[in-house]
Amino acid sequence: MDHICLRMGKNHFEDRENFPDGFVESGFFSDMEEDILIYWGETMYRLEIGDIYPENEEEEHFVRMLDKPEIANSILERTWLKYRRHINYFLESGH
């Protein structure tokens, strides 16, 4: 994995509502993607909702990428988009 400048979350990120058995166990995510979501998911979530503000170029790019997914260029960004796609699917399907 490339050097990551995005802050790690202060807490492990979990989504028990949509992934009650965990990210890997859902069958949607690899072990590496699960690690990304657990360790950086809180920061990505908080950046997405505007609870925290970007502190460096990587975080600024992440926030821009939320409006322009086609510019995703890191494994963190691609994993977050994958997570959001599954959440949106669950919401639309009434899961």
GROMACS .gro file of N, CA and C in nm:
model
  285
    1MET      N    1   0.086  -0.117   0.000
    1MET     CA    2   0.000   0.000   0.000
    1MET      C    3   0.090   0.123   0.000
    2ASP      N    4   0.052   0.225  -0.076
    2ASP     CA    5   0.126   0.349  -0.079
    2ASP      C    6   0.121   0.417   0.057
    3HIS      N    7   0.212   0.514   0.075
    3HIS     CA    8   0.212   0.593   0.198
    3HIS      C    9   0.077   0.666   0.210
    4ILE      N   10   0.017   0.659   0.327
    4ILE     CA   11  -0.115   0.717   0.348
    4ILE      C   12  -0.102   0.839   0.438
    5CYS      N   13  -0.152   0.952   0.390
    5CYS     CA   14  -0.147   1.077   0.468
    5CYS      C   15  -0.281   1.109   0.533
    6LEU      N   16  -0.384   1.033   0.499
    6LEU     CA   17  -0.515   1.054   0.560
    6LEU      C   18  -0.506   1.011   0.707
    7ARG      N   19  -0.560   1.091   0.797
    7ARG     CA   20  -0.557   1.059   0.940
    7ARG      C   21  -0.631   0.929   0.967
    8MET      N   22  -0.576   0.850   1.054
    8MET     CA   23  -0.649   0.731   1.101
    8MET      C   24  -0.756   0.779   1.197
    9GLY      N   25  -0.865   0.704   1.204
    9GLY     CA   26  -0.972   0.738   1.297
    9GLY      C   27  -0.927   0.719   1.441
   10LYS      N   28  -0.989   0.790   1.530
   10LYS     CA   29  -0.959   0.773   1.673
   10LYS      C   30  -1.024   0.646   1.725
   11ASN      N   31  -1.129   0.603   1.658
   11ASN     CA   32  -1.200   0.481   1.694
   11ASN      C   33  -1.209   0.391   1.572
   12HIS      N   34  -1.225   0.263   1.596
   12HIS     CA   35  -1.247   0.171   1.485
   12HIS      C   36  -1.385   0.200   1.425
   13PHE      N   37  -1.391   0.198   1.293
   13PHE     CA   38  -1.515   0.223   1.221
   13PHE      C   39  -1.586   0.090   1.201
   14GLU      N   40  -1.712   0.086   1.240
   14GLU     CA   41  -1.795  -0.031   1.220
   14GLU      C   42  -1.931   0.015   1.172
   15ASP      N   43  -1.997  -0.068   1.098
   15ASP     CA   44  -2.133  -0.038   1.053
   15ASP      C   45  -2.216  -0.163   1.080
   16ARG      N   46  -2.252  -0.179   1.206
   16ARG     CA   47  -2.326  -0.299   1.247
   16ARG      C   48  -2.467  -0.304   1.189
   17GLU      N   49  -2.521  -0.189   1.154
   17GLU     CA   50  -2.655  -0.187   1.096
   17GLU      C   51  -2.657  -0.254   0.959
   18ASN      N   52  -2.560  -0.221   0.875
   18ASN     CA   53  -2.556  -0.275   0.739
   18ASN      C   54  -2.466  -0.397   0.723
   19PHE      N   55  -2.367  -0.409   0.811
   19PHE     CA   56  -2.273  -0.521   0.805
   19PHE      C   57  -2.261  -0.582   0.945
   20PRO      N   58  -2.367  -0.646   0.994
   20PRO     CA   59  -2.369  -0.694   1.133
   20PRO      C   60  -2.259  -0.796   1.165
   21ASP      N   61  -2.214  -0.870   1.065
   21ASP     CA   62  -2.110  -0.970   1.088
   21ASP      C   63  -1.971  -0.920   1.053
   22GLY      N   64  -1.960  -0.795   1.013
   22GLY     CA   65  -1.831  -0.738   0.973
   22GLY      C   66  -1.825  -0.720   0.822
   23PHE      N   67  -1.724  -0.647   0.779
   23PHE     CA   68  -1.711  -0.614   0.637
   23PHE      C   69  -1.672  -0.736   0.554
   24VAL      N   70  -1.570  -0.810   0.596
   24VAL     CA   71  -1.524  -0.926   0.520
   24VAL      C   72  -1.632  -1.033   0.516
   25GLU      N   73  -1.692  -1.058   0.632
   25GLU     CA   74  -1.792  -1.163   0.641
   25GLU      C   75  -1.914  -1.137   0.553
   26SER      N   76  -1.935  -1.011   0.516
   26SER     CA   77  -2.048  -0.977   0.428
   26SER      C   78  -2.028  -1.033   0.288
   27GLY      N   79  -1.903  -1.062   0.253
   27GLY     CA   80  -1.872  -1.111   0.119
   27GLY      C   81  -1.846  -1.000   0.019
   28PHE      N   82  -1.859  -0.875   0.062
   28PHE     CA   83  -1.840  -0.762  -0.029
   28PHE      C   84  -1.699  -0.707  -0.027
   29PHE      N   85  -1.624  -0.728   0.082
   29PHE     CA   86  -1.495  -0.663   0.100
   29PHE      C   87  -1.385  -0.765   0.127
   30SER      N   88  -1.264  -0.731   0.080
   30SER     CA   89  -1.146  -0.813   0.107
   30SER      C   90  -1.094  -0.781   0.247
   31ASP      N   91  -0.997  -0.859   0.291
   31ASP     CA   92  -0.934  -0.832   0.420
   31ASP      C   93  -0.871  -0.693   0.422
   32MET      N   94  -0.803  -0.657   0.314
   32MET     CA   95  -0.738  -0.526   0.307
   32MET      C   96  -0.842  -0.413   0.310
   33GLU      N   97  -0.951  -0.431   0.238
   33GLU     CA   98  -1.057  -0.328   0.239
   33GLU      C   99  -1.119  -0.317   0.378
   34GLU      N  100  -1.135  -0.429   0.446
   34GLU     CA  101  -1.188  -0.424   0.582
   34GLU      C  102  -1.094  -0.344   0.672
   35ASP      N  103  -0.963  -0.370   0.661
   35ASP     CA  104  -0.866  -0.294   0.742
   35ASP      C  105  -0.875  -0.145   0.712
   36ILE      N  106  -0.888  -0.109   0.586
   36ILE     CA  107  -0.900   0.032   0.548
   36ILE      C  108  -1.023   0.093   0.613
   37LEU      N  109  -1.136   0.024   0.604
   37LEU     CA  110  -1.259   0.077   0.663
   37LEU      C  111  -1.248   0.086   0.815
   38ILE      N  112  -1.191  -0.014   0.877
   38ILE     CA  113  -1.179  -0.012   1.024
   38ILE      C  114  -1.090   0.102   1.071
   39TYR      N  115  -0.973   0.119   1.007
   39TYR     CA  116  -0.875   0.215   1.057
   39TYR      C  117  -0.893   0.357   1.003
   40TRP      N  118  -0.945   0.373   0.881
   40TRP     CA  119  -0.960   0.506   0.823
   40TRP      C  120  -1.106   0.545   0.800
   41GLY      N  121  -1.198   0.451   0.817
   41GLY     CA  122  -1.339   0.476   0.790
   41GLY      C  123  -1.398   0.589   0.871
   42GLU      N  124  -1.361   0.599   0.999
   42GLU     CA  125  -1.415   0.707   1.081
   42GLU      C  126  -1.375   0.843   1.025
   43THR      N  127  -1.251   0.857   0.986
   43THR     CA  128  -1.204   0.984   0.928
   43THR      C  129  -1.276   1.012   0.796
   44MET      N  130  -1.287   0.911   0.710
   44MET     CA  131  -1.354   0.933   0.582
   44MET      C  132  -1.500   0.970   0.603
   45TYR      N  133  -1.566   0.902   0.697
   45TYR     CA  134  -1.705   0.934   0.727
   45TYR      C  135  -1.718   1.077   0.778
   46ARG      N  136  -1.633   1.114   0.871
   46ARG     CA  137  -1.642   1.248   0.930
   46ARG      C  138  -1.608   1.356   0.828
   47LEU      N  139  -1.515   1.328   0.736
   47LEU     CA  140  -1.488   1.424   0.628
   47LEU      C  141  -1.610   1.436   0.537
   48GLU      N  142  -1.673   1.323   0.508
   48GLU     CA  143  -1.789   1.323   0.419
   48GLU      C  144  -1.905   1.405   0.477
   49ILE      N  145  -1.930   1.392   0.605
   49ILE     CA  146  -2.045   1.464   0.663
   49ILE      C  147  -2.008   1.606   0.708
   50GLY      N  148  -1.880   1.643   0.696
   50GLY     CA  149  -1.838   1.778   0.732
   50GLY      C  150  -1.814   1.797   0.881
   51ASP      N  151  -1.801   1.687   0.952
   51ASP     CA  152  -1.777   1.693   1.097
   51ASP      C  153  -1.633   1.736   1.128
   52ILE      N  154  -1.542   1.703   1.037
   52ILE     CA  155  -1.403   1.749   1.047
   52ILE      C  156  -1.364   1.807   0.911
   53TYR      N  157  -1.259   1.883   0.909
   53TYR     CA  158  -1.213   1.948   0.787
   53TYR      C  159  -1.080   1.891   0.745
   54PRO      N  160  -1.054   1.891   0.614
   54PRO     CA  161  -0.927   1.838   0.564
   54PRO      C  162  -0.808   1.912   0.625
   55GLU      N  163  -0.705   1.834   0.658
   55GLU     CA  164  -0.584   1.891   0.715
   55GLU      C  165  -0.464   1.881   0.622
   56ASN      N  166  -0.480   1.811   0.510
   56ASN     CA  167  -0.368   1.798   0.417
   56ASN      C  168  -0.423   1.774   0.276
   57GLU      N  169  -0.332   1.766   0.181
   57GLU     CA  170  -0.371   1.753   0.040
   57GLU      C  171  -0.450   1.626   0.012
   58GLU      N  172  -0.411   1.516   0.076
   58GLU     CA  173  -0.482   1.389   0.054
   58GLU      C  174  -0.626   1.398   0.104
   59GLU      N  175  -0.646   1.460   0.217
   59GLU     CA  176  -0.781   1.476   0.271
   59GLU      C  177  -0.863   1.573   0.185
   60GLU      N  178  -0.799   1.677   0.134
   60GLU     CA  179  -0.869   1.770   0.044
   60GLU      C  180  -0.912   1.698  -0.083
   61HIS      N  181  -0.824   1.614  -0.136
   61HIS     CA  182  -0.858   1.537  -0.256
   61HIS      C  183  -0.975   1.442  -0.226
   62PHE      N  184  -0.973   1.379  -0.110
   62PHE     CA  185  -1.081   1.289  -0.071
   62PHE      C  186  -1.215   1.363  -0.074
   63VAL      N  187  -1.220   1.481  -0.015
   63VAL     CA  188  -1.345   1.558  -0.011
   63VAL      C  189  -1.389   1.596  -0.152
   64ARG      N  190  -1.296   1.636  -0.240
   64ARG     CA  191  -1.332   1.667  -0.379
   64ARG      C  192  -1.383   1.542  -0.451
   65MET      N  193  -1.322   1.428  -0.420
   65MET     CA  194  -1.359   1.302  -0.483
   65MET      C  195  -1.502   1.263  -0.450
   66LEU      N  196  -1.552   1.304  -0.335
   66LEU     CA  197  -1.690   1.270  -0.298
   66LEU      C  198  -1.790   1.325  -0.399
   67ASP      N  199  -1.759   1.440  -0.459
   67ASP     CA  200  -1.845   1.498  -0.563
   67ASP      C  201  -1.809   1.452  -0.703
   68LYS      N  202  -1.687   1.403  -0.719
   68LYS     CA  203  -1.639   1.357  -0.850
   68LYS      C  204  -1.571   1.221  -0.833
   69PRO      N  205  -1.649   1.115  -0.817
   69PRO     CA  206  -1.591   0.982  -0.791
   69PRO      C  207  -1.491   0.937  -0.897
   70GLU      N  208  -1.502   0.988  -1.016
   70GLU     CA  209  -1.410   0.947  -1.123
   70GLU      C  210  -1.266   0.988  -1.095
   71ILE      N  211  -1.242   1.080  -1.001
   71ILE     CA  212  -1.104   1.121  -0.971
   71ILE      C  213  -1.043   1.039  -0.857
   72ALA      N  214  -1.114   0.939  -0.808
   72ALA     CA  215  -1.060   0.853  -0.702
   72ALA      C  216  -0.928   0.792  -0.750
   73ASN      N  217  -0.823   0.811  -0.672
   73ASN     CA  218  -0.692   0.760  -0.716
   73ASN      C  219  -0.617   0.685  -0.607
   74SER      N  220  -0.681   0.658  -0.496
   74SER     CA  221  -0.613   0.581  -0.392
   74SER      C  222  -0.701   0.463  -0.351
   75ILE      N  223  -0.637   0.366  -0.290
   75ILE     CA  224  -0.712   0.250  -0.243
   75ILE      C  225  -0.813   0.290  -0.135
   76LEU      N  226  -0.779   0.392  -0.055
   76LEU     CA  227  -0.873   0.439   0.047
   76LEU      C  228  -0.997   0.497  -0.020
   77GLU      N  229  -0.978   0.581  -0.120
   77GLU     CA  230  -1.091   0.643  -0.189
   77GLU      C  231  -1.176   0.539  -0.260
   78ARG      N  232  -1.112   0.445  -0.329
   78ARG     CA  233  -1.188   0.342  -0.400
   78ARG      C  234  -1.264   0.252  -0.302
   79THR      N  235  -1.204   0.224  -0.188
   79THR     CA  236  -1.272   0.142  -0.087
   79THR      C  237  -1.391   0.217  -0.029
   80TRP      N  238  -1.375   0.347  -0.003
   80TRP     CA  239  -1.486   0.425   0.051
   80TRP      C  240  -1.600   0.431  -0.051
   81LEU      N  241  -1.569   0.448  -0.178
   81LEU     CA  242  -1.674   0.450  -0.281
   81LEU      C  243  -1.746   0.316  -0.287
   82LYS      N  244  -1.671   0.209  -0.275
   82LYS     CA  245  -1.732   0.075  -0.275
   82LYS      C  246  -1.825   0.060  -0.155
   83TYR      N  247  -1.779   0.104  -0.039
   83TYR     CA  248  -1.863   0.101   0.081
   83TYR      C  249  -1.990   0.182   0.059
   84ARG      N  250  -1.979   0.303   0.006
   84ARG     CA  251  -2.096   0.389  -0.017
   84ARG      C  252  -2.192   0.326  -0.120
   85ARG      N  253  -2.138   0.260  -0.223
   85ARG     CA  254  -2.225   0.192  -0.321
   85ARG      C  255  -2.310   0.086  -0.252
   86HIS      N  256  -2.249   0.009  -0.164
   86HIS     CA  257  -2.325  -0.095  -0.093
   86HIS      C  258  -2.428  -0.033   0.001
   87ILE      N  259  -2.392   0.074   0.069
   87ILE     CA  260  -2.487   0.141   0.158
   87ILE      C  261  -2.604   0.196   0.078
   88ASN      N  262  -2.575   0.260  -0.035
   88ASN     CA  263  -2.682   0.314  -0.120
   88ASN      C  264  -2.772   0.202  -0.172
   89TYR      N  265  -2.713   0.089  -0.208
   89TYR     CA  266  -2.792  -0.025  -0.254
   89TYR      C  267  -2.886  -0.073  -0.142
   90PHE      N  268  -2.832  -0.084  -0.021
   90PHE     CA  269  -2.913  -0.128   0.093
   90PHE      C  270  -3.029  -0.031   0.116
   91LEU      N  271  -3.001   0.097   0.109
   91LEU     CA  272  -3.105   0.198   0.131
   91LEU      C  273  -3.214   0.191   0.024
   92GLU      N  274  -3.171   0.175  -0.102
   92GLU     CA  275  -3.266   0.171  -0.212
   92GLU      C  276  -3.349   0.044  -0.212
   93SER      N  277  -3.289  -0.066  -0.169
   93SER     CA  278  -3.359  -0.194  -0.173
   93SER      C  279  -3.438  -0.222  -0.044
   94GLY      N  280  -3.425  -0.132   0.053
   94GLY     CA  281  -3.497  -0.152   0.180
   94GLY      C  282  -3.434  -0.256   0.268
   95HIS      N  283  -3.308  -0.287   0.245
   95HIS     CA  284  -3.234  -0.388   0.323
   95HIS      C  285  -3.224  -0.348   0.468
   0.00000   0.00000   0.00000
